[in-house]
Amino acid sequence: MKDYAAKADLNYFITPEHTLKFGLISTLHDFEPGSAKGLGDQSLFTEFSLPSNYALENGIYISAESSLGERWNLRYGLRFSSFHNVGPATVYNFNQDYQAVDSIVYESGNFFNSFGGLEPRLAVSFMLNDWSSLKASYSRTRQYIHLAQNSTAGTPLDVWFPSSPNVNPQISDQVALGYFWNLWDDRLEASVEAYYKKLNNAIDFRDHANLLLNRQMEGELRIGNGNSYGLEFLIRKNTGHLSGWISYTYSRTERVVPEINNGDPYAAPYDRPHDLAIVLNYEISKRIWVSGNWVYSTGLPVTFPTGRFEYMGNIAPVYSNRNAYRMPDYHRLDVSVSLAGKDKPGRKWGWDLNLSAYNAYARKNAWTINFVQDDNDPNGPHAEMTYLFSISPALTFNFHF
Amino acid sequence: MKNSKTIAIIFTLMIFLWNCTERIEVEVDSSFTRLVVEGYVTTDTAAHWVRLSTTSDYFYNQPAPAVRGATLSIDDGDEIHMLTESDTLPGVYFTSPGYYGIPGKTYTLNIRNIDIDGDGEIEEYSASSVLNPVNPIDSITLRYFNAFHYTGYEIQVYAWDSPRKDWYAFKVHKNGKLITDTLYELIVQNDDFFNGNYTYGIASQFLSNDKPDEVVKIGDTITFEINGIPEEYYYYIIEAQSQIFPQTPLFSGPPANIRTNMNNDAIGFFVAYALNRSSTIATADVVDGGIPQ
């Protein structure tokens, strides 16, 4: 996917207490879904490529910020966004069974389908005292580009879908409430924030979807609603020998799609309940510092086989509900130590040396899990995971002049 | 540091274990046990059979447990026919040898007197299938092929497709024995691309010399069988084949259970279909392309 964007922003200060902003942005999206061809001239297969898709997305906004007295601050705005599918394109019409019944071909430059709508937003903050405040906000957003994820343990495949005559824009409404405070003369910041988000027109792949260079991929989508909520904690230290931050989020994201999972709610493909990050820097001396970060998150949801049955002499799997299981948890430590050259007065050049290790304790984070039947193994199928990186050390020498 | 330039020299030891795989333990709950049904009623006059088994844990590598002692009947809307349990084949129930299905009728399999979930209470299961008619085959021919070191025969079929919408299953028998006897070998086809047309010898099934039971000798009788199957069964087979064919993990879509026409959480399929057959005898000019071995 490629994007070409043009934008303009204007700020207008009415009084010190009131500020007005305007802006507009225009983006041309170019989606390239993929192609396949046989190797060599003798190949039996002719090249098969999925046509590119073009779309123009526009946004125009006005927003204002007002301080009311010492304690209240208000930010409110309205954005209008529009989205236009632009030819050349072939649009398939699907029947109730999601089978393509016919198609319409649009020539180059034809704006054949448009969506648009308002996106209001409002944020209120209230200073409780010199060092803490409460914030509440509401926003509506229209998302014209959708990501569908194939939450198969063996296929972490992402496909981008522009909105189109077959796929409506995703509309989300979010409310959030947070408590923010600064301690020790702003050397330490901390916050807690809770949010709830409602999603309309969330997309997901149907059961048994065919994703291999399918020209009618939109017919493989099913559309439903979703909701997500979470609680975010953040603590950050900006100055001193030791600096860094710790963040933790508990969140859940659910989908309800009538044709998936019998219409029962299921975990969205990107649902990660626990997400923790610790990022620390320690300055041992002016010339030597060490840093490290550790991330941990719950494994992504997947659908696993939980049983098996025999039919016509073959063994077929019985699956769990959609996304009822999870990949193993993901965690990783990265560390680095840096040494800088002496800073001599008058010298125009300098250097530093950095030794780092990605995935320092060589955690084997599963990328995919496949179930394999080994013909020589009498104990039945077994699970096999694929991981991408073990520990990766690096030595970097920087010379600047 | 404005206008400064930086030259970076990086020595990395990327232990880039691309596609490094290893076995892991995956904990899956044992799914609740379900009844599995494989049953057929055809227009042949024969003892038709229904096989009952249960699901087992995914990592359990034993033949599927058979379900014995059930009471089975097939209702065609006019009369109810009782099945008898086989003495030799565990979990298999037969109709009487004189039983046959009639196109246009709806066949309902009823299963009673079993307790699959083990809660002490008897459960009942059923499934219905409309028996669709199927056109006769005018003739078949056998054609030897040799491509990419892969040798065998294609079976070319001459028949009219009916003007209605049809779903077919294609099978092959050699000297009266079914040789396309697994899900891999069954071919199902809808008539989207030839509805109402003559087939003019379209290749409809394949025999491979790599499989001992499919090797053809001079004088063998090769019989092609066409089944007029219901649409649901066509998709059932497509989905089942997509689950058991060697995995092509990328692009395979979210895994999901194969559809079924059974109720009460049972799985599998009870299908009724009409069938027609056409035979040919393998002659010397056809076997191995006419080249003596």
XYZ file of C-alpha atoms in Angstrom:
694
model
C 0.000 0.000 0.000
C 1.341 3.424 -0.962
C 0.031 6.820 0.135
C 0.537 10.282 -1.345
C -0.635 13.095 0.912
C -0.958 16.884 0.862
C -1.936 18.906 3.921
C -2.294 22.402 5.294
C -2.831 23.634 8.860
C -3.626 27.101 10.188
C -3.598 28.347 13.773
C -5.442 31.453 14.828
C -5.051 32.980 18.274
C -8.140 34.974 19.142
C -7.150 35.763 22.722
C -4.661 33.990 24.970
C -7.599 31.925 26.254
C -9.060 30.964 22.882
C -7.288 29.317 19.986
C -8.756 28.211 16.703
C -7.207 25.712 14.272
C -8.179 24.781 10.734
C -6.707 22.237 8.463
C -7.207 19.998 5.554
C -5.531 16.895 4.274
C -5.902 14.910 1.119
C -4.443 11.431 0.627
C -4.325 9.234 -2.422
C -4.157 5.558 -1.486
C -2.768 2.930 -3.823
C -3.461 -0.635 -2.712
C -1.460 -3.443 -4.279
C -2.934 -6.721 -3.233
C -0.452 -9.103 -4.875
C 0.440 -11.229 -7.827
C 1.779 -14.670 -8.634
C 3.414 -16.128 -11.665
C 5.074 -19.331 -12.713
C 8.844 -19.384 -13.000
C 10.430 -19.475 -16.424
C 9.080 -19.140 -19.927
C 7.846 -22.695 -20.027
C 5.605 -22.267 -17.048
C 2.108 -23.640 -17.319
C 0.803 -20.777 -15.268
C 0.083 -17.428 -16.757
C 0.713 -14.484 -14.520
C -2.144 -13.823 -12.179
C -2.196 -10.453 -10.520
C -4.817 -8.714 -8.508
C -5.547 -5.242 -9.824
C -4.448 -2.212 -7.830
C -7.101 -0.210 -6.090
C -7.115 3.561 -5.860
C -8.927 5.787 -3.407
C -8.876 9.438 -2.411
C -9.428 10.390 1.214
C -10.052 13.972 2.318
C -10.362 15.552 5.721
C -11.192 19.097 6.754
C -11.332 20.140 10.368
C -11.896 23.026 12.684
C -11.031 22.826 16.343
C -10.971 25.260 19.191
C -9.338 25.363 22.579
C -10.717 27.524 25.355
C -9.630 28.049 28.922
C -12.456 28.808 31.284
C -11.061 30.313 34.429
C -8.028 28.839 36.109
C -9.108 25.261 36.183
C -11.136 24.304 33.151
C -9.825 23.687 29.702
C -12.017 22.737 26.771
C -11.031 21.392 23.378
C -13.723 20.753 20.829
C -13.738 20.248 17.151
C -15.466 18.923 14.138
C -13.919 17.092 11.264
C -15.525 16.187 7.993
C -13.976 13.304 6.148
C -14.750 11.859 2.774
C -13.562 8.843 0.879
C -13.825 8.184 -2.837
C -13.063 5.000 -4.733
C -11.361 5.903 -7.977
C -11.181 3.802 -11.145
C -9.841 1.812 -12.848
C -11.633 -0.858 -10.899
C -13.803 -3.907 -11.234
C -16.437 -4.081 -8.539
C -18.198 -7.384 -7.940
C -21.780 -7.567 -6.801
C -22.466 -10.313 -4.318
C -25.724 -12.105 -3.619
C -27.030 -13.114 -0.193
C -24.689 -16.100 -0.186
C -21.709 -13.829 -0.889
C -21.254 -15.264 -4.345
C -20.282 -12.840 -7.074
C -23.232 -12.559 -9.444
C -21.901 -9.864 -11.767
C -19.344 -7.115 -11.923
C -19.079 -3.504 -13.048
C -15.931 -2.147 -14.661
C -15.078 1.522 -13.999
C -12.592 3.307 -16.168
C -9.572 5.242 -15.029
C -10.307 8.426 -13.103
C -13.950 7.611 -12.480
C -14.982 8.480 -8.895
C -17.485 5.689 -8.681
C -18.268 5.484 -4.996
C -18.144 7.995 -2.117
C -18.565 7.987 1.622
C -18.433 10.913 3.992
C -19.447 12.058 7.419
C -18.806 14.154 10.467
C -16.392 13.311 13.240
C -17.077 15.366 16.363
C -14.656 15.409 19.267
C -14.644 16.967 22.706
C -12.104 16.932 25.523
C -12.479 18.543 28.940
C -9.762 18.830 31.522
C -10.065 20.050 35.064
C -7.065 20.977 37.219
C -7.637 19.501 40.667
C -4.578 21.294 42.077
C -1.091 22.296 40.986
C 0.004 18.799 40.311
C -2.984 16.777 39.178
C -5.836 16.936 36.737
C -8.806 14.968 35.445
C -9.525 14.613 31.751
C -12.576 13.321 29.943
C -13.036 12.980 26.224
C -15.322 11.747 23.494
C -14.507 11.249 19.847
C -16.023 9.688 16.781
C -13.806 8.504 13.971
C -14.529 7.108 10.548
C -12.021 4.651 9.291
C -12.065 4.031 5.577
C -9.265 1.500 5.416
C -9.782 -1.796 7.132
C -7.319 -4.416 8.202
C -8.473 -8.022 8.124
C -6.280 -10.458 9.962
C -6.261 -14.141 9.448
C -5.979 -15.290 13.006
C -4.752 -18.736 12.114
C -1.918 -19.997 14.233
C -0.162 -21.003 11.045
C -0.876 -17.924 8.949
C -0.346 -14.497 10.334
C -1.628 -12.849 7.188
C -2.892 -9.261 7.095
C -4.943 -7.906 4.227
C -5.886 -4.244 3.794
C -9.322 -3.440 2.418
C -10.404 0.012 1.306
C -14.037 0.886 1.870
C -16.009 0.182 -1.278
C -19.556 -0.466 -2.472
C -19.295 -3.793 -0.590
C -17.512 -2.596 2.553
C -18.845 0.329 4.586
C -16.508 2.561 6.582
C -15.842 1.554 10.154
C -17.256 4.061 12.628
C -15.991 4.124 16.169
C -17.091 6.099 19.199
C -14.721 6.347 22.097
C -15.057 7.766 25.582
C -12.124 8.074 27.967
C -11.565 9.272 31.489
C -8.138 9.846 32.978
C -6.307 11.052 36.049
C -2.898 12.668 35.487
C -0.380 13.856 37.985
C 3.126 15.283 38.160
C 5.314 14.734 41.186
C 8.588 16.220 42.462
C 8.522 19.296 40.252
C 7.551 17.352 37.132
C 10.397 14.906 37.476
C 7.877 12.095 37.656
C 4.673 11.856 35.637
C 1.992 9.304 36.198
C -1.425 8.641 34.753
C -4.332 6.245 34.797
C -6.796 6.238 31.962
C -9.856 4.134 31.231
C -11.546 3.927 27.850
C -14.467 2.311 26.132
C -14.823 2.099 22.399
C -17.679 0.923 20.238
C -17.007 -0.195 16.682
C -19.509 -0.399 13.856
C -18.772 -2.229 10.610
C -15.817 -4.220 11.853
C -14.678 -6.782 9.285
C -13.337 -10.299 9.631
C -12.774 -13.274 7.366
C -15.487 -15.892 7.119
C -14.860 -19.512 8.040
C -12.889 -21.352 5.330
C -12.087 -18.074 3.564
C -10.090 -18.404 0.369
C -7.324 -15.821 0.564
C -5.061 -17.010 -2.205
C -5.062 -14.406 -4.967
C -8.792 -14.193 -4.905
C -10.254 -11.491 -7.150
C -13.463 -11.521 -5.170
C -11.845 -11.231 -1.768
C -14.577 -8.901 -0.525
C -16.916 -11.878 -0.696
C -14.755 -13.566 1.954
C -15.486 -10.813 4.475
C -18.217 -10.762 7.068
C -19.212 -7.572 8.784
C -20.211 -7.047 12.382
C -19.652 -4.889 15.422
C -17.069 -4.776 18.103
C -16.243 -3.143 21.359
C -13.126 -2.631 23.316
C -12.263 -1.338 26.765
C -9.107 -0.909 28.712
C -7.243 0.586 31.621
C -3.837 2.168 31.003
C -1.182 2.964 33.599
C 1.891 5.008 32.867
C 4.738 6.233 35.050
C 7.578 8.216 33.521
C 10.763 9.777 34.843
C 12.297 12.285 32.488
C 15.408 13.557 34.266
C 18.249 12.335 36.456
C 20.716 9.497 36.120
C 17.882 7.043 35.889
C 15.169 7.850 33.379
C 12.545 5.880 31.531
C 8.992 4.716 31.791
C 6.801 1.807 32.711
C 3.468 1.304 31.041
C 0.870 -1.347 31.558
C -2.453 -1.763 29.801
C -5.218 -4.199 30.444
C -7.588 -4.248 27.501
C -10.094 -6.473 25.789
C -11.440 -6.265 22.257
C -14.396 -8.330 21.185
C -16.258 -8.869 17.935
C -19.774 -9.933 17.176
C -20.334 -10.973 13.585
C -23.587 -12.790 12.821
C -21.997 -15.313 10.424
C -18.913 -16.048 12.518
C -18.745 -18.197 15.649
C -22.541 -18.736 15.574
C -22.966 -15.022 16.190
C -21.408 -15.318 19.649
C -18.828 -12.731 20.763
C -15.206 -13.713 20.203
C -11.804 -12.152 20.795
C -10.682 -9.817 18.000
C -7.571 -11.034 16.176
C -5.435 -8.333 17.812
C -6.836 -8.710 21.351
C -3.934 -8.706 23.865
C -5.246 -8.392 27.421
C -1.899 -7.705 29.122
C 0.640 -5.370 27.624
C 3.621 -4.256 29.710
C 6.667 -2.235 28.689
C 9.593 -1.184 30.872
C 12.115 1.174 29.296
C 15.043 2.330 31.463
C 18.190 4.352 30.838
C 20.950 4.695 33.389
C 23.793 7.133 33.019
C 26.813 5.675 34.802
C 29.003 8.628 33.896
C 28.945 11.368 31.310
C 30.514 8.976 28.835
C 28.935 5.659 29.697
C 25.283 4.777 29.826
C 23.276 1.592 29.757
C 19.723 1.034 28.670
C 17.316 -1.802 28.578
C 13.743 -2.480 27.702
C 11.535 -5.384 28.462
C 8.200 -5.987 26.802
C 5.583 -8.529 27.667
C 2.212 -9.174 26.097
C -0.408 -11.869 26.072
C -0.278 -14.111 23.010
C -2.692 -13.305 20.195
C -5.926 -15.266 19.877
C -5.970 -18.298 17.589
C -8.267 -21.127 16.654
C -6.834 -24.533 17.511
C -8.007 -28.045 16.730
C -9.368 -29.600 19.897
C -10.567 -32.911 18.553
C -10.596 -35.172 15.543
C -12.927 -37.468 13.674
C -12.856 -40.007 10.882
C -14.718 -39.708 7.612
C -14.155 -41.804 4.483
C -10.986 -43.209 5.990
C -9.411 -39.812 6.630
C -8.915 -37.921 9.837
C -10.327 -34.411 10.004
C -9.958 -31.903 12.838
C -12.657 -30.508 15.107
C -11.862 -26.884 15.914
C -12.410 -24.739 18.953
C -14.607 -21.667 18.687
C -13.133 -18.768 16.714
C -10.067 -17.394 18.503
C -10.716 -19.446 21.635
C -7.039 -20.178 22.244
C -3.907 -18.048 22.402
C -0.410 -18.135 21.097
C 2.246 -18.362 23.844
C 2.908 -15.042 25.596
C 5.407 -12.744 23.956
C 8.289 -11.281 25.932
C 11.691 -9.966 25.090
C 14.568 -8.050 26.690
C 16.832 -5.722 24.726
C 19.933 -4.269 26.390
C 22.655 -1.925 25.271
C 25.709 -0.185 26.666
C 27.187 2.935 25.066
C 30.538 4.633 25.428
C 31.119 8.129 24.048
C 34.507 9.574 23.086
C 35.961 12.300 25.273
C 34.589 15.705 24.460
C 37.631 17.964 24.108
C 37.124 21.707 23.734
C 37.667 22.804 20.174
C 37.499 19.363 18.679
C 35.092 19.205 15.735
C 34.616 15.457 15.724
C 33.508 12.776 18.093
C 32.591 9.156 18.310
C 30.577 6.697 20.270
C 30.480 2.970 20.526
C 27.370 0.956 21.232
C 27.086 -2.697 22.118
C 23.570 -4.070 22.119
C 21.656 -7.305 22.209
C 18.166 -7.750 20.800
C 16.248 -10.486 22.585
C 19.002 -10.767 25.175
C 17.806 -13.949 26.841
C 16.962 -15.608 23.507
C 13.273 -16.035 24.106
C 11.740 -18.175 21.368
C 8.639 -16.151 20.616
C 6.260 -18.183 18.499
C 5.413 -16.628 15.165
C 3.272 -19.486 13.924
C 2.071 -22.798 15.271
C 1.272 -25.639 12.930
C -0.084 -29.060 13.661
C 1.916 -31.696 11.888
C 1.308 -35.363 11.418
C 4.548 -37.285 11.293
C 3.937 -40.614 9.564
C 6.685 -42.274 11.582
C 5.363 -41.045 14.880
C 2.783 -43.342 16.445
C 1.779 -40.698 18.971
C -0.379 -38.718 16.618
C -0.080 -35.167 15.399
C 2.068 -32.701 17.297
C 2.326 -28.937 17.486
C 5.298 -27.231 15.951
C 6.138 -23.566 16.369
C 8.196 -21.300 14.172
C 10.117 -18.416 15.699
C 12.055 -15.766 13.875
C 14.807 -14.291 16.035
C 16.977 -15.586 18.769
C 19.500 -13.293 20.507
C 20.985 -10.790 18.052
C 24.017 -8.896 19.352
C 25.306 -5.829 17.499
C 28.317 -3.566 17.814
C 27.922 -0.081 16.364
C 30.625 2.526 15.972
C 29.426 6.052 15.194
C 31.798 8.727 14.028
C 30.392 12.227 13.679
C 32.014 15.338 12.344
C 25.360 19.342 16.301
C 23.714 20.941 13.304
C 25.258 20.219 9.938
C 27.160 17.359 11.442
C 27.585 14.096 9.693
C 27.668 10.683 11.170
C 29.312 7.618 9.815
C 28.145 4.463 11.458
C 29.957 1.200 11.218
C 27.829 -1.647 12.418
C 28.987 -5.141 13.172
C 25.967 -7.288 13.731
C 25.676 -10.890 14.377
C 22.076 -11.411 13.419
C 21.314 -14.867 14.559
C 18.606 -14.825 12.011
C 17.008 -18.141 12.583
C 14.552 -17.720 9.811
C 11.955 -20.442 9.860
C 13.469 -22.113 12.823
C 10.917 -24.611 14.008
C 10.648 -26.719 17.072
C 8.128 -28.932 18.693
C 6.084 -27.411 21.475
C 3.462 -28.561 23.877
C 0.095 -26.989 23.220
C -2.531 -27.459 25.861
C -5.927 -27.911 24.330
C -8.927 -28.817 26.416
C -10.346 -32.122 25.429
C -13.339 -31.073 23.436
C -16.617 -32.665 24.426
C -17.236 -35.950 22.687
C -19.534 -35.777 19.694
C -21.273 -38.374 17.595
C -19.785 -38.774 14.105
C -22.046 -40.078 11.332
C -21.093 -41.355 7.899
C -24.116 -42.724 6.101
C -25.363 -43.281 2.573
C -28.594 -44.102 0.761
C -28.290 -44.543 -2.995
C -30.459 -45.733 -5.858
C -28.543 -49.052 -5.904
C -30.405 -52.043 -4.578
C -28.034 -53.062 -1.799
C -27.392 -53.151 1.924
C -26.676 -49.452 2.534
C -24.649 -48.573 5.571
C -24.281 -45.983 8.287
C -21.157 -45.863 10.422
C -21.284 -44.343 13.899
C -18.187 -43.286 15.794
C -17.188 -40.498 18.159
C -14.716 -37.671 18.084
C -11.561 -38.060 20.122
C -8.868 -35.760 21.469
C -6.799 -34.124 18.794
C -3.566 -35.724 19.973
C -5.131 -39.184 20.292
C -3.783 -41.506 17.658
C -6.138 -44.455 17.738
C -8.927 -45.462 15.391
C -12.089 -43.530 16.125
C -14.120 -45.258 18.859
C -17.135 -47.079 17.361
C -20.639 -46.494 18.705
C -22.473 -49.743 19.311
C -25.980 -50.653 20.350
C -27.762 -47.730 18.707
C -31.191 -47.972 17.119
C -31.155 -46.653 13.565
C -33.956 -46.140 11.094
C -34.358 -44.464 7.731
C -37.666 -42.740 6.987
C -38.446 -41.960 3.336
C -41.707 -40.179 4.123
C -43.776 -43.282 3.329
C -42.199 -46.000 5.395
C -39.636 -46.463 8.113
C -36.866 -48.959 7.532
C -34.887 -50.317 10.497
C -31.142 -50.935 10.249
C -29.255 -53.819 11.827
C -25.904 -53.604 13.520
C -23.045 -55.472 11.874
C -21.543 -58.375 13.807
C -18.131 -57.925 12.238
C -17.685 -54.219 11.533
C -17.841 -52.208 14.764
C -20.197 -49.240 14.643
C -21.601 -50.119 11.192
C -25.358 -50.524 10.668
C -26.917 -51.989 7.494
C -30.234 -51.725 5.715
C -31.694 -54.916 4.293
C -30.010 -56.044 1.030
C -33.130 -55.216 -1.015
C -33.212 -51.539 0.000
C -32.932 -48.769 -2.577
C -33.538 -45.025 -2.725
C -35.962 -43.305 -5.117
C -35.116 -39.918 -6.714
C -37.246 -37.049 -5.430
C -37.805 -38.543 -1.990
C -36.369 -37.106 1.206
C -34.551 -39.602 3.427
C -34.304 -39.014 7.156
C -31.890 -40.929 9.332
C -32.931 -41.286 12.962
C -30.493 -42.466 15.605
C -31.780 -43.406 19.032
C -30.775 -45.215 22.149
C -27.265 -43.850 22.578
C -25.621 -41.770 25.254
C -22.619 -40.023 23.695
C -22.017 -37.432 26.416
C -22.204 -40.093 29.128
C -24.694 -38.224 31.311
C -26.927 -41.278 31.718
C -29.621 -39.851 29.460
C -30.448 -41.228 26.032
C -29.980 -38.854 23.116
C -31.578 -38.707 19.684
C -30.048 -37.500 16.467
C -31.326 -37.061 12.938
C -30.439 -35.742 9.503
C -32.300 -35.454 6.215
C -31.139 -35.552 2.649
C -33.084 -35.107 -0.586
C -32.245 -37.779 -3.137
C -31.455 -35.877 -6.342
C -31.690 -37.634 -9.721
C -28.677 -37.930 -11.996
C -28.408 -38.254 -15.785
C -27.123 -41.473 -17.361
C -23.636 -41.711 -18.874
C -23.429 -42.545 -22.590
C -19.915 -43.957 -22.427
C -16.439 -43.553 -21.007
C -12.960 -43.935 -22.436
C -9.642 -44.480 -20.714
C -6.687 -42.378 -21.774
C -3.106 -42.983 -20.683
C -1.076 -39.962 -19.629
C 2.579 -39.457 -18.848
C 3.435 -36.023 -17.508
C 6.200 -34.913 -15.154
C 7.164 -38.532 -14.378
C 3.623 -39.051 -13.263
C 1.782 -41.747 -15.150
C -1.762 -42.986 -15.036
C -5.117 -42.687 -16.738
C -7.769 -40.088 -17.081
C -11.346 -41.171 -17.434
C -13.132 -39.287 -20.172
C -16.878 -39.046 -19.795
C -19.572 -38.624 -22.453
C -22.892 -37.539 -20.955
C -25.509 -34.830 -20.970
C -25.649 -32.490 -18.008
C -29.247 -31.782 -17.052
C -30.695 -28.276 -17.417
C -31.191 -28.051 -13.625
C -28.405 -27.177 -11.216
C -26.337 -30.274 -10.417
C -23.637 -31.248 -7.966
C -21.681 -34.378 -8.747
C -19.311 -36.805 -7.088
C -17.122 -38.981 -9.335
C -15.813 -42.407 -8.342
C -13.979 -45.264 -10.053
C -14.233 -49.012 -9.559
C -11.772 -51.562 -10.882
C -13.199 -55.041 -11.420
C -16.112 -54.148 -9.138
C -13.992 -52.730 -6.300
C -14.075 -49.017 -5.406
C -10.566 -47.634 -5.850
C -11.236 -43.932 -5.261
C -12.044 -44.827 -1.684
C -10.648 -41.906 0.314
C -11.544 -38.257 0.651
C -8.374 -37.419 -1.271
C -9.533 -39.363 -4.285
C -13.168 -38.370 -4.388
C -13.837 -35.628 -6.924
C -16.815 -33.341 -6.490
C -17.894 -30.900 -9.153
C -20.723 -28.449 -9.733
C -22.052 -27.698 -13.221
C -21.429 -23.930 -13.140
C -19.311 -24.110 -16.281
C -21.228 -26.669 -18.321
C -24.841 -26.524 -17.186
C -27.091 -28.254 -19.698
C -24.229 -29.093 -22.071
C -22.774 -32.293 -23.437
C -19.486 -33.254 -21.782
C -17.647 -34.483 -24.901
C -15.181 -36.675 -23.077
C -14.156 -34.306 -20.305
C -11.569 -35.834 -17.960
C -13.497 -36.496 -14.773
C -11.400 -38.865 -12.681
C -7.788 -39.946 -12.558
C -5.924 -43.130 -11.750
C -2.304 -43.026 -10.712
C 0.252 -45.744 -11.363
C 1.883 -44.726 -8.084
C -0.990 -46.321 -6.195
C -0.914 -50.127 -6.405
C -4.708 -50.483 -6.349
C -5.037 -48.073 -9.303
C -2.624 -49.827 -11.675
C -4.598 -50.985 -14.738
C -3.889 -54.270 -16.527
C -5.170 -55.505 -19.865
C -8.646 -56.924 -19.417
C -9.486 -54.959 -16.259
C -13.012 -53.584 -16.136
C -12.950 -49.907 -15.225
C -16.268 -48.508 -14.074
C -16.962 -44.801 -13.684
C -19.691 -43.852 -11.244
C -21.496 -40.538 -11.205
C -23.428 -39.450 -8.098
C -26.002 -36.666 -8.116
C -25.286 -35.237 -4.656
C -27.035 -32.459 -2.703
C -25.443 -29.006 -2.676
C -24.764 -29.223 1.089
C -22.810 -32.430 0.624
C -20.774 -30.871 -2.171
C -19.620 -28.129 0.226
C -19.158 -30.653 3.000
C -16.662 -32.574 0.851
C -14.893 -29.383 -0.301
C -14.466 -28.274 3.313
C -13.390 -31.710 4.488
C -10.819 -31.950 1.698
C -9.438 -28.523 2.549
C -8.850 -29.743 6.101
C -7.064 -32.950 5.245
C -5.050 -32.093 2.174
C -1.383 -31.442 2.901
C -1.428 -28.118 4.661
C -0.789 -25.000 2.663
C -0.776 -22.864 5.768
C -0.493 -19.528 4.032
C -3.750 -18.333 2.506
C -5.815 -21.113 3.958
C -8.200 -18.816 5.781
C -9.402 -19.057 9.351
C -9.791 -22.692 10.282
C -13.314 -23.696 11.072
C -15.394 -26.758 11.512
C -16.656 -28.632 8.512
C -20.384 -28.229 8.036
C -22.724 -31.099 8.830
C -26.371 -31.998 8.242
C -26.680 -33.713 11.618
C -28.416 -32.054 14.534
C -27.709 -32.042 18.299
C -23.979 -31.278 17.915
C -23.323 -34.481 15.997
C -20.994 -34.122 13.003
C -20.453 -35.922 9.708
C -22.999 -36.373 6.957
C -25.909 -38.578 6.018
C -26.337 -38.293 2.260
C -28.779 -39.640 -0.293
C -27.929 -39.635 -3.978
C -28.801 -41.212 -7.296
C -26.031 -42.897 -9.227
C -25.259 -44.150 -12.704
C -22.316 -46.121 -13.984
C -20.536 -46.796 -17.224
C -17.763 -49.314 -17.827
C -14.983 -49.974 -20.249
C -12.488 -52.805 -20.570
C -8.811 -51.838 -20.624
C -7.371 -52.945 -23.938
C -3.748 -53.424 -25.009
C -3.629 -50.149 -26.946
C -4.668 -48.191 -23.827
C -2.727 -49.865 -21.036
C 0.567 -48.028 -20.535
C -0.114 -46.093 -23.712
C 0.085 -49.237 -25.838
C 3.773 -49.684 -25.057
C 4.544 -53.191 -23.794
C 6.370 -53.080 -20.476
